[in-house]
Coordinates of C-alpha atoms in Angstrom, one line a residue:
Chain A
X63 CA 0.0 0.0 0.0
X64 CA 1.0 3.7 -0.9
X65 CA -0.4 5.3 2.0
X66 CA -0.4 5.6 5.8
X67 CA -2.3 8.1 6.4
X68 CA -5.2 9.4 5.7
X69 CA -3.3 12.7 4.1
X70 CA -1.1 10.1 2.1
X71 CA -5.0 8.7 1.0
X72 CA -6.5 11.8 0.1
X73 CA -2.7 13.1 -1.6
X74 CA -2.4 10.2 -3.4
X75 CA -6.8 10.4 -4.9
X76 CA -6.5 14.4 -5.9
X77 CA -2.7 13.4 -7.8
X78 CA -4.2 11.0 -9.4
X79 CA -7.8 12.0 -10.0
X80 CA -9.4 8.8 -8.7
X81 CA -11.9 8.0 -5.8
X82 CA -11.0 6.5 -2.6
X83 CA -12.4 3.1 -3.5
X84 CA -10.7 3.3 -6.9
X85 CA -7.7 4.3 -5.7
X86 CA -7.7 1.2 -2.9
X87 CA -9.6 -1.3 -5.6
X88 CA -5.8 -0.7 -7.5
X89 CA -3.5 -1.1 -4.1
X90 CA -5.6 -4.2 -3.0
X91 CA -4.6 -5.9 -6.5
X92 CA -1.3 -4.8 -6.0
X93 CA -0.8 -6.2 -3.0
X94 CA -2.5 -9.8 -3.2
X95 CA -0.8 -10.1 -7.1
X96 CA -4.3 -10.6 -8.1
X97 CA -6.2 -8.9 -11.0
X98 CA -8.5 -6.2 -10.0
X99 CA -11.6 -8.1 -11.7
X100 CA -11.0 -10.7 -9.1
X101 CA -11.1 -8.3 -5.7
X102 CA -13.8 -6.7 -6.8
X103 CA -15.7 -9.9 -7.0
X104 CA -14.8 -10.6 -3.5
X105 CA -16.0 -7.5 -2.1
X106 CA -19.2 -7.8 -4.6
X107 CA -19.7 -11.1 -3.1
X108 CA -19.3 -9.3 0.2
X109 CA -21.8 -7.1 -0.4
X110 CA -24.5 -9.5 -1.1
X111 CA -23.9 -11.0 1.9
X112 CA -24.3 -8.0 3.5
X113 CA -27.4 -7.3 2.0
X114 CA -28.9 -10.6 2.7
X115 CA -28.1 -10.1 6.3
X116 CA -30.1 -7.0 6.3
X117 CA -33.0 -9.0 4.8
X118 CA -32.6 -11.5 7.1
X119 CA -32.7 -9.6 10.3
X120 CA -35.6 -7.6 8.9
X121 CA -37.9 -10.8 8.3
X122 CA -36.6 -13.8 11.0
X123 CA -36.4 -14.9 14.0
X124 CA -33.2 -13.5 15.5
X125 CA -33.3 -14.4 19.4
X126 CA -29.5 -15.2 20.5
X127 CA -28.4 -18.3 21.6
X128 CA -27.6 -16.6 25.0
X129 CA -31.7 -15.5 24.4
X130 CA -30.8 -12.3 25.6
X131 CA -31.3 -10.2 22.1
X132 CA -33.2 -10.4 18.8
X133 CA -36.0 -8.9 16.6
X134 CA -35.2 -5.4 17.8
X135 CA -34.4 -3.9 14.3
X136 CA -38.4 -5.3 13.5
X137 CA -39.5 -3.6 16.6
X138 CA -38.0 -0.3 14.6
X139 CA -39.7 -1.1 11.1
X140 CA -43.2 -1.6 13.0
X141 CA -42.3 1.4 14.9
X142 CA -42.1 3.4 11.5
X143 CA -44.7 1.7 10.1
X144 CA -47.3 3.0 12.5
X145 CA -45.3 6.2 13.8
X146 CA -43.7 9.9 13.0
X147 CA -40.3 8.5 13.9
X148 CA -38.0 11.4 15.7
X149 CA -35.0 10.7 13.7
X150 CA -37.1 11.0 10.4
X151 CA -37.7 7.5 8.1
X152 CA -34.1 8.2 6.5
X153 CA -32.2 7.5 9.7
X154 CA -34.3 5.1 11.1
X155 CA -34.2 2.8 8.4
X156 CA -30.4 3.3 8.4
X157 CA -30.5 2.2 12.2
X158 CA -33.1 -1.2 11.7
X159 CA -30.7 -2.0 8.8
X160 CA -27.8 -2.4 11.4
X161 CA -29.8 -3.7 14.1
X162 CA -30.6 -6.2 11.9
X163 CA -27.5 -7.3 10.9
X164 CA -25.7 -7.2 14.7
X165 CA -28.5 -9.4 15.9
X166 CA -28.1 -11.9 12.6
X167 CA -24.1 -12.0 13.8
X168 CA -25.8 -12.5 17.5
X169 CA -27.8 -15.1 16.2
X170 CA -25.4 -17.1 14.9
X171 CA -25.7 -16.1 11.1
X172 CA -23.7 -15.0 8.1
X173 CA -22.1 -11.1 8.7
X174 CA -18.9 -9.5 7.2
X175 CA -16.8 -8.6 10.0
X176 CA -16.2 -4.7 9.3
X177 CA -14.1 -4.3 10.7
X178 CA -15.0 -7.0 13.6
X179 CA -18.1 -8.9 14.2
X180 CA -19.1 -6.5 17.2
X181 CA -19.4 -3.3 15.0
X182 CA -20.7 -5.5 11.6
X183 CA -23.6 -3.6 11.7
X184 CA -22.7 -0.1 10.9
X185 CA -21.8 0.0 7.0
X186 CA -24.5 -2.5 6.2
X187 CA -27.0 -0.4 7.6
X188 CA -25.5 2.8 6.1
X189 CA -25.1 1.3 2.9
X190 CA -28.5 -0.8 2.1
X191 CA -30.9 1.7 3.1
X192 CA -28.8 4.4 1.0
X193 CA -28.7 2.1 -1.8
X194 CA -32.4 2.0 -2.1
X195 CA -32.9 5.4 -1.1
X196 CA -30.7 7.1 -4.0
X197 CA -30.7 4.1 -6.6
X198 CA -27.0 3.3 -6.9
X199 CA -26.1 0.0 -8.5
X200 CA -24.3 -2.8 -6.6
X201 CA -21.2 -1.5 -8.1
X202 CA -21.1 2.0 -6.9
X203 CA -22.0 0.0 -3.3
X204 CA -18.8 -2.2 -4.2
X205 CA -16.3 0.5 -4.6
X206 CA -17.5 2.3 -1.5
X207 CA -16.7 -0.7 0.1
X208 CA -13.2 -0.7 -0.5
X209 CA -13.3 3.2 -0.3
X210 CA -13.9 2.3 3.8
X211 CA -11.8 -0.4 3.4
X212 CA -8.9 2.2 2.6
X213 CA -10.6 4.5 5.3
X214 CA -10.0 1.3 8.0
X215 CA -6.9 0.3 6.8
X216 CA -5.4 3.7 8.0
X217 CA -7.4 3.2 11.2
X218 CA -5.9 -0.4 11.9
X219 CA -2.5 0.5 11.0
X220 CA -2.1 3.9 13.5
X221 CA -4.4 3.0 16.2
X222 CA -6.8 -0.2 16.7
X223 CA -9.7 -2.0 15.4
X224 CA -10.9 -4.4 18.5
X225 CA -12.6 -4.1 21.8
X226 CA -9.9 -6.2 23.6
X227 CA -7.1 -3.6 22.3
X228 CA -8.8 0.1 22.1
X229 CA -12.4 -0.1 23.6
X230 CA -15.7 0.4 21.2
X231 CA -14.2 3.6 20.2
X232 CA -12.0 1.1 18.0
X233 CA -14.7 -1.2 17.0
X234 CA -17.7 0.3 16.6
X235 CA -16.2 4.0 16.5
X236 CA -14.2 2.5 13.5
X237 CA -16.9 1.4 11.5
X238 CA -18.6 4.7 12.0
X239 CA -15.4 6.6 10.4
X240 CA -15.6 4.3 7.5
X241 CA -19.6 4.5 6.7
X242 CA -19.1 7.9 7.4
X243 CA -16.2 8.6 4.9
X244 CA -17.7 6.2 2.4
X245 CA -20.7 8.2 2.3
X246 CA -19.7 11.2 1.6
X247 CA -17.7 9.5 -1.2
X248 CA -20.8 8.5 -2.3
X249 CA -23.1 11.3 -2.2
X250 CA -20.1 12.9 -4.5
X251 CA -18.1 14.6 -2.0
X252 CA -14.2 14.8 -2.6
X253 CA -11.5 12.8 -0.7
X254 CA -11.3 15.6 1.3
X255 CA -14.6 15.9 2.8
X256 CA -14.3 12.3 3.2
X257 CA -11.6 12.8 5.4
X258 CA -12.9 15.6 7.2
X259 CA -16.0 13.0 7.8
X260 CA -14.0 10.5 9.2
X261 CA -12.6 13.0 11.7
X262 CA -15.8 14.4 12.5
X263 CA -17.3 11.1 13.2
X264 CA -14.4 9.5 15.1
X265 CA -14.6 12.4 17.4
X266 CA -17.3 11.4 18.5
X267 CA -16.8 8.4 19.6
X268 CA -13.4 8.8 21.4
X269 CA -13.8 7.2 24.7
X270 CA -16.1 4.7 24.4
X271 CA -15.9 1.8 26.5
X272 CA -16.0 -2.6 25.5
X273 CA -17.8 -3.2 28.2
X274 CA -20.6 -6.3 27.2
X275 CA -22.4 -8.0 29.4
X276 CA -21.6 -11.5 30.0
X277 CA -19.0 -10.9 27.4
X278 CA -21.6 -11.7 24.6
X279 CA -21.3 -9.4 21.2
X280 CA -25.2 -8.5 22.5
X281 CA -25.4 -5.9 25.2
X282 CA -24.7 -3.1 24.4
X283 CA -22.8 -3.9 20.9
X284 CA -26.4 -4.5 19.1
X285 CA -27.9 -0.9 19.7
X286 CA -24.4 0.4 20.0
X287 CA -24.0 -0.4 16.0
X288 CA -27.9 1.3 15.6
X289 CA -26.4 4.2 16.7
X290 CA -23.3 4.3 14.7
X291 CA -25.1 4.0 11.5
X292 CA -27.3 7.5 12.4
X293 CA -24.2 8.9 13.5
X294 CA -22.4 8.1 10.2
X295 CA -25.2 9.4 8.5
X296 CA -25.1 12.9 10.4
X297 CA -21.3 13.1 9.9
X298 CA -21.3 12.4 6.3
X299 CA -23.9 15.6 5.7
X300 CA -21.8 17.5 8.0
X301 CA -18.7 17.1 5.7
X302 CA -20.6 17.6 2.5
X303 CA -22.2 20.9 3.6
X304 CA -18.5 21.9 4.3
X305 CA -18.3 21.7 8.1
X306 CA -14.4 20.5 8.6
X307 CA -12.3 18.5 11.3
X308 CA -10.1 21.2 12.2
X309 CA -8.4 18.6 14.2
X310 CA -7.8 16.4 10.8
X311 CA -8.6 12.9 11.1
X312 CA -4.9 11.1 11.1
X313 CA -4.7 13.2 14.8
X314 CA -8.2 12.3 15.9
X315 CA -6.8 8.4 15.2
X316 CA -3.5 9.1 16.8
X317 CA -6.0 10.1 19.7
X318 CA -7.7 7.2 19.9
X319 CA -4.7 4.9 20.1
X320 CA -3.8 7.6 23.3
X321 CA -7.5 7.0 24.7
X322 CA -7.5 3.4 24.0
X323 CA -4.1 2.7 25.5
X324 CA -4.6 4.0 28.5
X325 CA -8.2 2.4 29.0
X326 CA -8.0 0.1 32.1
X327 CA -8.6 -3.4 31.3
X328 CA -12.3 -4.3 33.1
X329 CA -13.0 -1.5 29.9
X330 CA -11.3 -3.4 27.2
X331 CA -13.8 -6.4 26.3
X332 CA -13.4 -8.5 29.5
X333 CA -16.8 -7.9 30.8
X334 CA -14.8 -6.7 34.3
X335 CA -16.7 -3.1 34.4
X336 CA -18.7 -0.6 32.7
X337 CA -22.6 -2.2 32.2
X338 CA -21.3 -5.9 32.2
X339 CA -20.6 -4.8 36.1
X340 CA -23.6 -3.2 37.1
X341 CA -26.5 -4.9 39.3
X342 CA -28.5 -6.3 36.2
X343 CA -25.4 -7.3 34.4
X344 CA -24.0 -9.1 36.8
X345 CA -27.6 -10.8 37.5
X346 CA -27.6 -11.9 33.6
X347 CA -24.6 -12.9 34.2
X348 CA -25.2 -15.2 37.1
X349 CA -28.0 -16.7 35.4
X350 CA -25.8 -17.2 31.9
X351 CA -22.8 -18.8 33.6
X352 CA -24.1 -20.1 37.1
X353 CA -26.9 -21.9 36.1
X354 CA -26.4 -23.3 32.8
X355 CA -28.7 -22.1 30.2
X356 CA -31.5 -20.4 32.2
X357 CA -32.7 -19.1 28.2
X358 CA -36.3 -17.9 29.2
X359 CA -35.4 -16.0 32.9
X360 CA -32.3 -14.1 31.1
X361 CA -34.8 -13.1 28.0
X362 CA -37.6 -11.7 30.1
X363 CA -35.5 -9.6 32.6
X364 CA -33.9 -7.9 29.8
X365 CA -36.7 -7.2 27.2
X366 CA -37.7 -3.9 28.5
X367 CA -33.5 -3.2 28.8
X368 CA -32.9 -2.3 25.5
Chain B
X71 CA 1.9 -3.1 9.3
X72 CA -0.4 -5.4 11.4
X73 CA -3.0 -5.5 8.6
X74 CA -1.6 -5.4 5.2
X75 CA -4.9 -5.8 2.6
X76 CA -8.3 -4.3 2.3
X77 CA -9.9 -8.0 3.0
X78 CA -8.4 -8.1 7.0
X79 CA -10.4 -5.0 7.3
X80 CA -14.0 -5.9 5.5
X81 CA -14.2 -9.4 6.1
X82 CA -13.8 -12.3 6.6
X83 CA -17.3 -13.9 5.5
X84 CA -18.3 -15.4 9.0
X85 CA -21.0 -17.0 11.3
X86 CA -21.1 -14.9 14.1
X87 CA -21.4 -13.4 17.1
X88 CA -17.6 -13.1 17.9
X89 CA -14.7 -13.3 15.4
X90 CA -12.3 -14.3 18.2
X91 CA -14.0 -16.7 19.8
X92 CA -16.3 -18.1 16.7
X93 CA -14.5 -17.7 13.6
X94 CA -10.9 -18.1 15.4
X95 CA -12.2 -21.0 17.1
X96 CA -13.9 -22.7 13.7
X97 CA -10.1 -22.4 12.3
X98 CA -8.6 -24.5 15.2
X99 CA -10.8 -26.8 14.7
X100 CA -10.4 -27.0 11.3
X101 CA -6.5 -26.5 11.8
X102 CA -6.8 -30.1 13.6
X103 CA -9.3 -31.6 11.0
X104 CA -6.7 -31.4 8.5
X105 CA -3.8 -32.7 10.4
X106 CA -5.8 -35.6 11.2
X107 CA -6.6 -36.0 7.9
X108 CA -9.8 -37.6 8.2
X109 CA -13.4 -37.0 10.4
X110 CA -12.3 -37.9 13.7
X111 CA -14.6 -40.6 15.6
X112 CA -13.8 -38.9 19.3
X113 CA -12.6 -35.5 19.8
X114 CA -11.9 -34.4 23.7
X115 CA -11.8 -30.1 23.7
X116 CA -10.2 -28.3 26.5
X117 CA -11.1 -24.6 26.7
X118 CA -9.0 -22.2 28.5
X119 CA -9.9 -18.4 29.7
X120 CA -12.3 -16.8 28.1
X121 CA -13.3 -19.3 25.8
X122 CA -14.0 -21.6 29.1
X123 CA -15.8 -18.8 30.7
X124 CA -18.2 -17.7 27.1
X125 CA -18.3 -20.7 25.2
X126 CA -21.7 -21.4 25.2
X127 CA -23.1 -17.2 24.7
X128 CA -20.5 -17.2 21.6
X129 CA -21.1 -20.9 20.1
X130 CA -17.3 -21.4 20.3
X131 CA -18.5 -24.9 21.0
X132 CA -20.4 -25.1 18.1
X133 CA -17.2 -23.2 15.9
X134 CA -15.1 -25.0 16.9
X135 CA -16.7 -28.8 15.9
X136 CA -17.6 -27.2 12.6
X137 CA -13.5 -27.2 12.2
X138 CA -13.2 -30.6 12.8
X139 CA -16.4 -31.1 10.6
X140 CA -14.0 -28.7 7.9
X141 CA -16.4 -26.0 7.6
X142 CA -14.7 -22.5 6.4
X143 CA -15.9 -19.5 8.8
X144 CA -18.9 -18.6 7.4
X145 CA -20.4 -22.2 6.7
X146 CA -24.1 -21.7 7.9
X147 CA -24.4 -25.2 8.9
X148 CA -22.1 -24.1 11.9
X149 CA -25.1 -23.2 14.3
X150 CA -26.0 -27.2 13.6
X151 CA -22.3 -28.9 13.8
X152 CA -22.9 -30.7 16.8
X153 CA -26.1 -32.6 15.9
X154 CA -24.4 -33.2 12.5
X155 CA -21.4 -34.2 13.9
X156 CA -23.5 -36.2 16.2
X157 CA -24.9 -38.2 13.2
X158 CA -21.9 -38.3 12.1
X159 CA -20.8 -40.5 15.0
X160 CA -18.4 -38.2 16.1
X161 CA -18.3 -38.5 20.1
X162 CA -17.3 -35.1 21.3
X163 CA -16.2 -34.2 25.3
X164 CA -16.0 -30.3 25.8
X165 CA -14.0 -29.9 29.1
X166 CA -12.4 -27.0 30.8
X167 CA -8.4 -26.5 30.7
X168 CA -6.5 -26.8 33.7
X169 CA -3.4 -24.9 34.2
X170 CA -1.3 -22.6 32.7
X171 CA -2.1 -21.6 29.1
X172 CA -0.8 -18.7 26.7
X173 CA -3.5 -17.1 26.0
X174 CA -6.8 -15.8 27.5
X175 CA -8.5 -17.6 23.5
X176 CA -7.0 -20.7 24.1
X177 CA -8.4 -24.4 23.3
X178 CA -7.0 -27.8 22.8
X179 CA -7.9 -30.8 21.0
X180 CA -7.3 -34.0 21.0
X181 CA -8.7 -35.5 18.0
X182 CA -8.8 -39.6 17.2
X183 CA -9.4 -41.5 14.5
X184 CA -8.8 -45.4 14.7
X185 CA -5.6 -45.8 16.3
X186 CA -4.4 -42.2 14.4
X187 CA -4.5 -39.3 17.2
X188 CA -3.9 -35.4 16.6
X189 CA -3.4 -32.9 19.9
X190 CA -3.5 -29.7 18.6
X191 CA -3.3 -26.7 21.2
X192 CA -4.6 -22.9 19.5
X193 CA -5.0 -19.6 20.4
X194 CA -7.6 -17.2 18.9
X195 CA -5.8 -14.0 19.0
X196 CA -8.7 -11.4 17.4
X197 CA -10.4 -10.6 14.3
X198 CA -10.9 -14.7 13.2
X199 CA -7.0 -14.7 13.0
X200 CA -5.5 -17.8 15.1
X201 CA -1.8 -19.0 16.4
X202 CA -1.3 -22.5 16.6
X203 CA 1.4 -23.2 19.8
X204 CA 1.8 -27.1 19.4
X205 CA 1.2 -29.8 17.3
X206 CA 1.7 -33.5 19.1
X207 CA 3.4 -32.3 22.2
X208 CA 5.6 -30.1 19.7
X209 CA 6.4 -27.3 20.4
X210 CA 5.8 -25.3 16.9
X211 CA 3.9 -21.9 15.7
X212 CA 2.3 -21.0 12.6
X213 CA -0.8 -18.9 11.5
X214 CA -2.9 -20.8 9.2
X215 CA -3.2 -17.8 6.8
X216 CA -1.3 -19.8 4.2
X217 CA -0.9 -23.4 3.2
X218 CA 0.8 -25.0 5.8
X219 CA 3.3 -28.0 5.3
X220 CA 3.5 -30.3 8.6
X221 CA 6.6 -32.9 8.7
X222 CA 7.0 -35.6 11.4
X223 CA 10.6 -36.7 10.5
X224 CA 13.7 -38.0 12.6
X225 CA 16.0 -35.3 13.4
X226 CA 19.2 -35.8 11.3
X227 CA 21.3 -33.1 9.5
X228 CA 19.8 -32.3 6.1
X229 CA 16.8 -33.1 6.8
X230 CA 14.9 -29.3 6.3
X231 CA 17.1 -29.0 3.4
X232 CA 15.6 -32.1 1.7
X233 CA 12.4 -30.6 2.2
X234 CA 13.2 -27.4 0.8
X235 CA 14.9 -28.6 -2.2
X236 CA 11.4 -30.8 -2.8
X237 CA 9.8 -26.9 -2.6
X238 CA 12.0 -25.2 -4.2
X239 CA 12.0 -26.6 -7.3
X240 CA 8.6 -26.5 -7.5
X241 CA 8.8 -22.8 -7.4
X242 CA 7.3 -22.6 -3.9
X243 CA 8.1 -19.9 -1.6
X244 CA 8.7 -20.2 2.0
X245 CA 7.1 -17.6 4.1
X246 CA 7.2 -19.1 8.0
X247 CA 8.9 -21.8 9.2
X248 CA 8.8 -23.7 13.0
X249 CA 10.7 -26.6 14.0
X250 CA 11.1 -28.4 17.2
X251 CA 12.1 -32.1 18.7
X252 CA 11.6 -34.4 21.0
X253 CA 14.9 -34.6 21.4
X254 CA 18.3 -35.3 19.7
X255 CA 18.1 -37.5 17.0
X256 CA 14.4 -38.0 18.7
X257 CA 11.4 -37.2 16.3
X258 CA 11.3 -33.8 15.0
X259 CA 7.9 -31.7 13.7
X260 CA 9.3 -28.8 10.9
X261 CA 6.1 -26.9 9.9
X262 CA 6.6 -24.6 6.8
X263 CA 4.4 -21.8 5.7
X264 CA 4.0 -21.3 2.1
X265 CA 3.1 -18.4 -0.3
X266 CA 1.2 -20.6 -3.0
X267 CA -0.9 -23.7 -2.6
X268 CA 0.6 -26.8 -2.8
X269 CA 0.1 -29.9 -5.4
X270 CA -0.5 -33.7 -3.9
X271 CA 1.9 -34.7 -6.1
X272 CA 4.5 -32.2 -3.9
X273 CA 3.1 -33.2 -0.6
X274 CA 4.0 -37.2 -1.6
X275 CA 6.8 -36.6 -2.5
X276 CA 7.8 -35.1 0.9
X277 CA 6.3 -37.8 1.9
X278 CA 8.7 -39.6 0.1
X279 CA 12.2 -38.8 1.5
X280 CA 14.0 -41.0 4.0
X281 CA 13.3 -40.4 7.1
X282 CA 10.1 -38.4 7.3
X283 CA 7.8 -40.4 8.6
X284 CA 4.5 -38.8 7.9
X285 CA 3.1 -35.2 6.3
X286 CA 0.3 -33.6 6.8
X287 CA -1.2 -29.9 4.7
X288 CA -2.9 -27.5 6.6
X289 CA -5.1 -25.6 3.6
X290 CA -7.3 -23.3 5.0
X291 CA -7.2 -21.0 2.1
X292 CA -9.2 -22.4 0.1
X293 CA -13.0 -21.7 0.7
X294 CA -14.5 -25.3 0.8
X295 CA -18.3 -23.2 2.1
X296 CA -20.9 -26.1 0.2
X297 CA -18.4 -29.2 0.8
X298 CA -19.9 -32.1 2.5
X299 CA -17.3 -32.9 5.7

């Protein structure tokens, strides 16, 4: 790969007049040695899985093994169906779209890690309901793909992309950066606002705890990824109406690796603090761990939870 | 760079909910599925850490028979690989590991099939990726990312270099390579990552030279989804 940095990214698109996911389509090949026809297959293949994840937490059953989560992303649709929503029908179908897909990974189904299985549900549900929404062809959906590919690979390389390492600030707060950059790439903005997005939206995330109950990728990591596809949303319109991260995004990541490294441990995915600690959590998990698989108890004290 | 290509970031293609401790732990399973060589007929699993303490929430149970079964990550059958492996015949013990262990992902197996028997100890060390710390009581470490060449052979000068030469000509690059022994002039175990896949004709005639006395390819490259186990 040419770049490092998200500078080197955008330096390397305006020099050479190409698109982020262009741009990374041409390093990928590159680096493997094979043709470009051939990664872009992969990711189109990727994509469909996506999508089919998106269908499939819309229309099953998607109650985890633990029993814990499932069908919240069709308590969303019903909602809209019947309701004003507050976030307006835009972002709300955004959000079911990633619900749908964390609690298909929770369930046990097919998901694209992106970048893990904790935060899978971000750019599905940022790019599906987009897709529809503006028409694009699987293609366009394909390049943007590897356009937050290159956005993650910057990510991973200066700072981290799992809970155990950085917090959710490096999973899900990563897979914000990259719907969020890959959007605005989409909706036409230039490398350059796709960058600022990236900053804006990492920002926002700096800090966050791993902190899921029982240790399951289910509480909070499901809602957690409904959230970051609104958020990705709201950062990509505020980069293509021109609002900048006057902090640029390679420093907001350099930030995150600061944050993340100095996060103590019961915060970093070991379900030793934050809500995995608290009185309910540590009832749940009790009744996970303790006494075998006590499915029905564990589903009915949390229902109204989340 | 800890992630060199676009495909560690987006991807893999898995059954989730965890890709440490359900798509890591399908690859150690599958890691010992191909050094058996066959379906074993009674696999004993030892979990360690974390993966003793979330098994059941994350399916790692489940992952980790769908190795053995050779199922690639995102093989949906993997919610069902213990009743299939069940009618299979496959008698399966999960127990918890006693001890010291590497690291907090860590599971063993002990996989048998007639009087053929594979230990294989693994650690799941994030994002699907795995380490694998021992192979038969030796001591050896490789990834899995690549086809992976396993030797049993007696430990006698010039041995690694037969192997090589075997490789070599074949135009095969060596990437990784691990060897350790029982002790001097004992058995040895020389496991050798490669860049490209590896022909049967190659891996017999490994098989071939004096004094190795049995080879084994780990191929975990090659997305087997639809196969039948």
């Amino acid at each position: 790969m040419r770049f490092r940095t998200m500078e080197q990214l955008v330096e390397l698109c305006e020099r050479e007049n190409k698109s982020i996911g262009r741009l990374m389509l041409e390093e990928q090949a590159k680096e493997s040695g094979r043709d470009e026809r051939e990664e872009f297959r992969k990711m189109a293949e990727y994509y469909a899985i996506m999508k089919e994840a998106v269908r499939k937490g819309l229309t099953e059953d998607t109650t985890s093994r633990s029993g814990l989560t499932g069908r919240d992303a069709q308590r969303v649709m019903q909602y809209m169906a019947d309701n004003e929503t507050s976030v307006g029908d835009v972002a709300a179908e955004a959000m079911a779209n990633a619900l749908a897909v964390s609690e298909v990974n929770a369930s046990m189904g097919r998901i694209i890690a992106t970048p893990t299985a904790g935060s899978c549900g971000i750019i599905p549900g940022v790019f599906v309901s987009s897709q529809k929404r503006f028409g694009w062809d699987d293609d366009t959906m394909t390049y943007a793909l590897f356009a937050a590919g290159a956005i993650g690979f910057v990510i991973a390389n200066n700072s981290f992309v799992s809970g155990a390492e950085g917090g959710c600030q490096a999973e899900v707060g990563s897979a914000i950066g990259m719907a969020a950059g890959a959007m605005t790439e989409l909706r036409g903005g230039t490398p350059a606002q796709a960058a600022h997005a990236v900053g804006l939206a990492l920002k926002n995330t700096l800090g966050l705890i791993c902190d899921p109950v029982g240790g399951l990728v289910e509480i909070p990591c499901i809602v957690r990824n409904g959230f970051g596809a609104v958020n990705a949303l709201a950062a990509a319109d505020m980069a293509l109406a021109g609002v900048r991260s006057v902090i640029p995004s390679d420093e907001v990541i350099q930030v995150m690796l600061e944050v993340g490294s100095s996060m103590p441990e019961k915060h970093r995915e070991t379900a030793k603090g934050g809500l995995a600690q608290t009185p309910t959590g540590k009832k749940i998990m009790d009744q996970l761990y303790r006494k075998g698989s006590s499915k029905t108890t564990a589903a009915k004290q949390t229902e109204t939870a989340e | 760079m800890r992630f060199k290509d676009v495909f560690s970031i987006i991807g893999p293609a898995m059954v989730g909910p965890s890709s440490s401790h359900t798509a890591g732990a399908v690859r150690i399973g599958r890691v010992a599925r191909h050094i058996l060589g066959d379906l074993p007929e009674k696999a004993d699993i030892l979990f360690y850490g974390s993966f003793a303490d979330t098994y059941r929430g994350h399916g790692t149970d489940l992952a980790i028979v769908g190795g053995l079964l050779d199922f690639d990550t995102d093989d949906p059958r993997i919610p069902s690989s213990l009743s299939i492996a069940e009618q299979l015949g496959v008698d399966i013990a999960f127990k918890e590991g006693k001890g010291q262990f590497p690291h907090p992902n860590t599971a063993k197996i002990v996989a048998r099939r007639g009087d053929r028997e594979t230990t294989v100890i693994g650690a799941s060390i994030g994002g699907g990726n795995i380490e694998v710390l021992g192979v038969n009581g030796f001591d050896v470490k490789f990834t899995a990312m690549y086809p992976t060449l396993i030797v049993l052979h007696d430990d006698r000068p010039g041995m690694i270099a037969d192997v090589t030469r075997v490789l070599s000509r074949e135009n095969v690059n060596i990437g990784h390579m691990s060897v350790d022994r029982k002790g001097r002039s004992g058995e040895a175990l020389t496991v050798i990552d490669t860049d490209s896949s590896l022909t049967d004709d190659v891996v017999r005639e490994v098989a071939q030279l004096a004094t190795v006395r049995d080879v084994r390819l780990v191929d975990l490259t090659t997305n087997k989804g639809g196969a039948s186990p």
